[in-house]
mmCIF file of C-alpha atoms in Angstrom:
data_model
loop_
_atom_site.group_PDB
_atom_site.id
_atom_site.type_symbol
_atom_site.label_atom_id
_atom_site.label_comp_id
_atom_site.label_asym_id
_atom_site.label_seq_id
_atom_site.Cartn_x
_atom_site.Cartn_y
_atom_site.Cartn_z
ATOM 1 C CA MET I 5 139.807 145.683 125.022
ATOM 2 C CA ASP I 6 138.812 143.313 122.358
ATOM 3 C CA GLN I 7 135.335 141.421 122.197
ATOM 4 C CA ILE I 8 135.456 137.970 120.517
ATOM 5 C CA ASN I 9 132.699 137.817 118.210
ATOM 6 C CA HIS I 10 130.805 134.525 118.927
ATOM 7 C CA THR I 11 131.386 134.297 122.584
ATOM 8 C CA GLY I 12 130.844 137.816 123.730
ATOM 9 C CA LEU I 13 133.719 137.586 125.799
ATOM 10 C CA ILE I 14 136.353 140.559 126.311
ATOM 11 C CA SER I 15 139.876 140.098 126.751
ATOM 12 C CA GLY I 16 142.531 142.749 127.951
ATOM 13 C CA MET I 17 145.478 140.871 125.955
ATOM 14 C CA ASN I 18 147.554 142.677 123.182
ATOM 15 C CA ASP I 19 147.149 141.362 119.662
ATOM 16 C CA ILE I 20 150.288 138.928 119.694
ATOM 17 C CA SER I 21 149.084 137.349 123.074
ATOM 18 C CA GLN I 22 145.566 137.163 121.815
ATOM 19 C CA LEU I 23 146.787 135.434 118.648
ATOM 20 C CA GLU I 24 148.954 132.897 120.313
ATOM 21 C CA ALA I 25 146.129 131.913 122.660
ATOM 22 C CA ALA I 26 143.390 131.969 119.864
ATOM 23 C CA VAL I 27 145.744 129.617 117.579
ATOM 24 C CA LYS I 28 146.496 127.349 120.639
ATOM 25 C CA SER I 29 142.831 127.144 121.365
ATOM 26 C CA ALA I 30 142.058 126.058 117.738
ATOM 27 C CA GLN I 31 144.596 123.516 117.681
ATOM 28 C CA LYS I 32 143.008 121.836 120.752
ATOM 29 C CA MET I 33 139.722 122.256 119.590
ATOM 30 C CA VAL I 34 140.527 120.782 116.156
ATOM 31 C CA GLY I 35 142.390 118.251 117.656
ATOM 32 C CA SER I 36 139.442 117.251 119.851
ATOM 33 C CA ALA I 37 136.805 117.690 117.196
ATOM 34 C CA THR I 38 138.713 115.454 114.775
ATOM 35 C CA MET I 39 138.877 112.791 117.269
ATOM 36 C CA GLN I 40 135.318 112.700 118.264
ATOM 37 C CA LEU I 41 133.826 113.612 114.874
ATOM 38 C CA ASP I 42 130.908 115.204 116.555
ATOM 39 C CA PRO I 43 129.123 117.769 114.239
ATOM 40 C CA GLU I 44 128.852 120.415 117.014
ATOM 41 C CA ALA I 45 132.524 119.993 118.087
ATOM 42 C CA LEU I 46 133.627 120.410 114.364
ATOM 43 C CA GLU I 47 131.403 123.693 114.281
ATOM 44 C CA HIS I 48 133.143 125.236 117.408
ATOM 45 C CA ALA I 49 136.520 124.148 116.001
ATOM 46 C CA GLU I 50 135.864 125.950 112.609
ATOM 47 C CA ASN I 51 134.574 128.854 114.664
ATOM 48 C CA ALA I 52 137.974 128.900 116.496
ATOM 49 C CA ILE I 53 139.965 129.015 113.465
ATOM 50 C CA LYS I 54 137.750 131.925 112.226
ATOM 51 C CA ASP I 55 138.235 133.757 115.351
ATOM 52 C CA ALA I 56 142.084 133.335 115.086
ATOM 53 C CA LYS I 57 142.174 134.538 111.672
ATOM 54 C CA GLU I 58 140.127 137.758 112.562
ATOM 55 C CA ILE I 59 142.549 138.275 115.434
ATOM 56 C CA MET I 60 145.504 137.788 112.739
ATOM 57 C CA ASN I 61 144.092 140.208 110.239
ATOM 58 C CA ARG I 62 143.756 142.642 113.142
ATOM 59 C CA SER I 63 147.590 141.987 114.061
ATOM 60 C CA THR I 64 148.869 142.442 110.597
ATOM 61 C CA GLU I 65 147.467 146.042 110.425
ATOM 62 C CA THR I 66 149.493 147.062 113.524
ATOM 63 C CA GLY I 67 152.815 146.079 112.067
ATOM 64 C CA VAL I 68 153.687 143.642 114.638
ATOM 65 C CA ASP I 69 156.425 140.759 114.053
ATOM 66 C CA GLN I 70 155.553 139.349 110.657
ATOM 67 C CA LEU I 71 157.468 136.086 111.340
ATOM 68 C CA PHE I 72 155.511 135.226 114.211
ATOM 69 C CA ILE I 73 152.280 135.842 112.383
ATOM 70 C CA SER I 74 153.452 133.887 109.364
ATOM 71 C CA GLU I 75 154.051 130.901 111.776
ATOM 72 C CA GLN I 76 150.552 131.355 113.241
ATOM 73 C CA LYS I 77 149.065 131.551 109.833
ATOM 74 C CA LYS I 78 150.858 128.152 108.980
ATOM 75 C CA LEU I 79 149.392 126.661 111.999
ATOM 76 C CA LEU I 80 146.081 127.601 111.142
ATOM 77 C CA GLU I 81 146.436 126.332 107.778
ATOM 78 C CA GLN I 82 147.161 123.162 109.410
ATOM 79 C CA CYS I 83 144.182 123.136 111.463
ATOM 80 C CA GLU I 84 141.920 123.990 108.668
ATOM 81 C CA HIS I 85 143.512 121.001 106.662
ATOM 82 C CA GLN I 86 142.966 118.670 109.385
ATOM 83 C CA LEU I 87 139.357 119.754 109.830
ATOM 84 C CA SER I 88 138.749 119.202 106.174
ATOM 85 C CA GLU I 89 140.158 115.911 106.435
ATOM 86 C CA ALA I 90 137.809 115.055 109.106
ATOM 87 C CA LYS I 91 134.618 116.341 107.383
ATOM 88 C CA GLN I 92 135.336 113.951 104.449
#
């Protein structure tokens, strides 16, 4: 089981499922944070992106589907762009 760094939560999901859930969570958090423009919400969204990237880095090491990981990476890049635009 994997522990999510800043939350201390433990998950029994495999890397692909965990990555997919983390990216979806980051997307929702970024969307909400950019609508609110609340500094704390923006920070939480940034942490969600970092967590998803850490999961992604572990996933690439196990040799799982590279196309899926590439798509998830693209989604996270979009989240980062949206977040950086909101911070300006």
